[in-house]
Amino acid sequence: MTDGLIRILRDGSSADRMAASAALAALGPAALPALFSALDDPDPRLRMWAAYTLGTIGDKRAAPALTRALEDGDPGVAKWAADALRRVGAGGCGCRFC
């Protein structure tokens, strides 16, 4: 199930991506492994959506992966990682966005 939703995050329309993000967030912690993996994908749009979705889930276990994503070469990924860190309660990390 998560694989199909991750594919939509990568290739879907904006509305489809938002729906897939909501569906992954509804899975809660069960979606974490797929989203952690997506943070390492070559596609920056997928990395951005993964960070956003991790923030929506709000699980503190995402903090280490999101902290690494702050150093992503794509500014959108880094921005959403910083937002997600605040949402999981790990804000104020000292990055350029916090």
mmCIF file of C-alpha atoms in Angstrom:
data_model
loop_
_atom_site.group_PDB
_atom_site.id
_atom_site.type_symbol
_atom_site.label_atom_id
_atom_site.label_comp_id
_atom_site.label_asym_id
_atom_site.label_seq_id
_atom_site.Cartn_x
_atom_site.Cartn_y
_atom_site.Cartn_z
ATOM 1 C CA MET A 1 0.000 0.000 0.000
ATOM 2 C CA THR A 2 2.690 2.514 0.953
ATOM 3 C CA ASP A 3 4.611 1.807 -2.276
ATOM 4 C CA GLY A 4 1.648 2.911 -4.382
ATOM 5 C CA LEU A 5 1.180 6.051 -2.317
ATOM 6 C CA ILE A 6 4.888 6.876 -2.602
ATOM 7 C CA ARG A 7 4.608 6.519 -6.406
ATOM 8 C CA ILE A 8 1.761 9.029 -6.358
ATOM 9 C CA LEU A 9 3.867 11.431 -4.273
ATOM 10 C CA ARG A 10 6.547 11.132 -6.951
ATOM 11 C CA ASP A 11 4.467 11.290 -10.116
ATOM 12 C CA GLY A 12 0.921 12.437 -9.324
ATOM 13 C CA SER A 13 -0.795 15.740 -9.873
ATOM 14 C CA SER A 14 -0.801 18.239 -7.022
ATOM 15 C CA ALA A 15 -4.241 17.098 -5.863
ATOM 16 C CA ASP A 16 -3.209 13.443 -6.055
ATOM 17 C CA ARG A 17 -0.029 14.149 -4.097
ATOM 18 C CA MET A 18 -2.007 15.886 -1.370
ATOM 19 C CA ALA A 19 -4.407 12.941 -1.174
ATOM 20 C CA ALA A 20 -1.523 10.451 -1.052
ATOM 21 C CA SER A 21 0.150 12.488 1.682
ATOM 22 C CA ALA A 22 -3.076 12.457 3.700
ATOM 23 C CA ALA A 23 -3.438 8.696 3.199
ATOM 24 C CA LEU A 24 0.144 8.085 4.338
ATOM 25 C CA ALA A 25 -0.375 10.354 7.345
ATOM 26 C CA ALA A 26 -3.502 8.364 8.227
ATOM 27 C CA LEU A 27 -1.328 5.237 8.361
ATOM 28 C CA GLY A 28 0.745 6.960 11.029
ATOM 29 C CA PRO A 29 3.917 5.206 12.183
ATOM 30 C CA ALA A 30 3.374 2.371 9.692
ATOM 31 C CA ALA A 31 4.278 4.835 6.906
ATOM 32 C CA LEU A 32 7.553 5.955 8.492
ATOM 33 C CA PRO A 33 9.889 3.425 6.795
ATOM 34 C CA ALA A 34 8.587 4.280 3.308
ATOM 35 C CA LEU A 35 8.843 8.000 3.990
ATOM 36 C CA PHE A 36 12.351 7.700 5.431
ATOM 37 C CA SER A 37 13.353 5.877 2.257
ATOM 38 C CA ALA A 38 11.687 8.563 0.123
ATOM 39 C CA LEU A 39 13.866 11.217 1.786
ATOM 40 C CA ASP A 40 16.820 9.573 0.004
ATOM 41 C CA ASP A 41 15.174 9.473 -3.431
ATOM 42 C CA PRO A 42 16.879 11.342 -6.314
ATOM 43 C CA ASP A 43 13.642 13.252 -7.064
ATOM 44 C CA PRO A 44 13.526 16.444 -4.987
ATOM 45 C CA ARG A 45 9.734 16.664 -5.310
ATOM 46 C CA LEU A 46 9.384 13.278 -3.649
ATOM 47 C CA ARG A 47 11.817 14.267 -0.906
ATOM 48 C CA MET A 48 9.831 17.457 -0.308
ATOM 49 C CA TRP A 49 6.524 15.578 -0.070
ATOM 50 C CA ALA A 50 8.093 12.972 2.206
ATOM 51 C CA ALA A 51 9.275 15.696 4.583
ATOM 52 C CA TYR A 52 5.865 17.368 4.487
ATOM 53 C CA THR A 53 4.101 14.084 5.218
ATOM 54 C CA LEU A 54 6.452 13.228 8.073
ATOM 55 C CA GLY A 55 5.529 16.564 9.613
ATOM 56 C CA THR A 56 1.857 15.755 9.210
ATOM 57 C CA ILE A 57 2.327 12.437 11.000
ATOM 58 C CA GLY A 58 4.124 14.258 13.812
ATOM 59 C CA ASP A 59 6.116 11.296 15.128
ATOM 60 C CA LYS A 60 9.297 12.330 16.963
ATOM 61 C CA ARG A 61 11.104 9.303 15.530
ATOM 62 C CA ALA A 62 11.262 11.251 12.261
ATOM 63 C CA ALA A 63 13.506 13.934 13.802
ATOM 64 C CA PRO A 64 16.892 12.371 12.868
ATOM 65 C CA ALA A 65 15.892 11.840 9.218
ATOM 66 C CA LEU A 66 14.386 15.312 9.001
ATOM 67 C CA THR A 67 17.486 16.846 10.566
ATOM 68 C CA ARG A 68 19.587 15.227 7.828
ATOM 69 C CA ALA A 69 17.123 16.565 5.239
ATOM 70 C CA LEU A 70 17.890 20.118 6.401
ATOM 71 C CA GLU A 71 21.155 19.770 4.479
ATOM 72 C CA ASP A 72 19.395 18.754 1.251
ATOM 73 C CA GLY A 73 20.645 20.627 -1.809
ATOM 74 C CA ASP A 74 17.074 21.479 -2.784
ATOM 75 C CA PRO A 75 15.792 24.479 -0.800
ATOM 76 C CA GLY A 76 12.192 23.208 -0.903
ATOM 77 C CA VAL A 77 13.195 19.962 0.768
ATOM 78 C CA ALA A 78 15.164 21.786 3.457
ATOM 79 C CA LYS A 79 12.254 24.187 4.070
ATOM 80 C CA TRP A 80 9.703 21.398 4.498
ATOM 81 C CA ALA A 81 12.113 19.416 6.661
ATOM 82 C CA ALA A 82 12.425 22.424 8.985
ATOM 83 C CA ASP A 83 8.641 22.799 9.086
ATOM 84 C CA ALA A 84 8.258 19.086 9.791
ATOM 85 C CA LEU A 85 10.793 19.271 12.632
ATOM 86 C CA ARG A 86 8.696 21.969 14.274
ATOM 87 C CA ARG A 87 5.589 19.800 13.844
ATOM 88 C CA VAL A 88 7.204 16.769 15.463
ATOM 89 C CA GLY A 89 8.294 18.914 18.382
ATOM 90 C CA ALA A 90 11.959 19.176 17.445
ATOM 91 C CA GLY A 91 11.926 22.814 16.279
ATOM 92 C CA GLY A 92 14.590 25.326 17.077
ATOM 93 C CA CYS A 93 17.191 23.055 15.568
ATOM 94 C CA GLY A 94 19.441 25.961 14.621
ATOM 95 C CA CYS A 95 19.021 25.637 10.871
ATOM 96 C CA ARG A 96 18.565 28.634 8.630
ATOM 97 C CA PHE A 97 14.782 28.126 8.649
ATOM 98 C CA CYS A 98 14.089 27.848 12.399
#
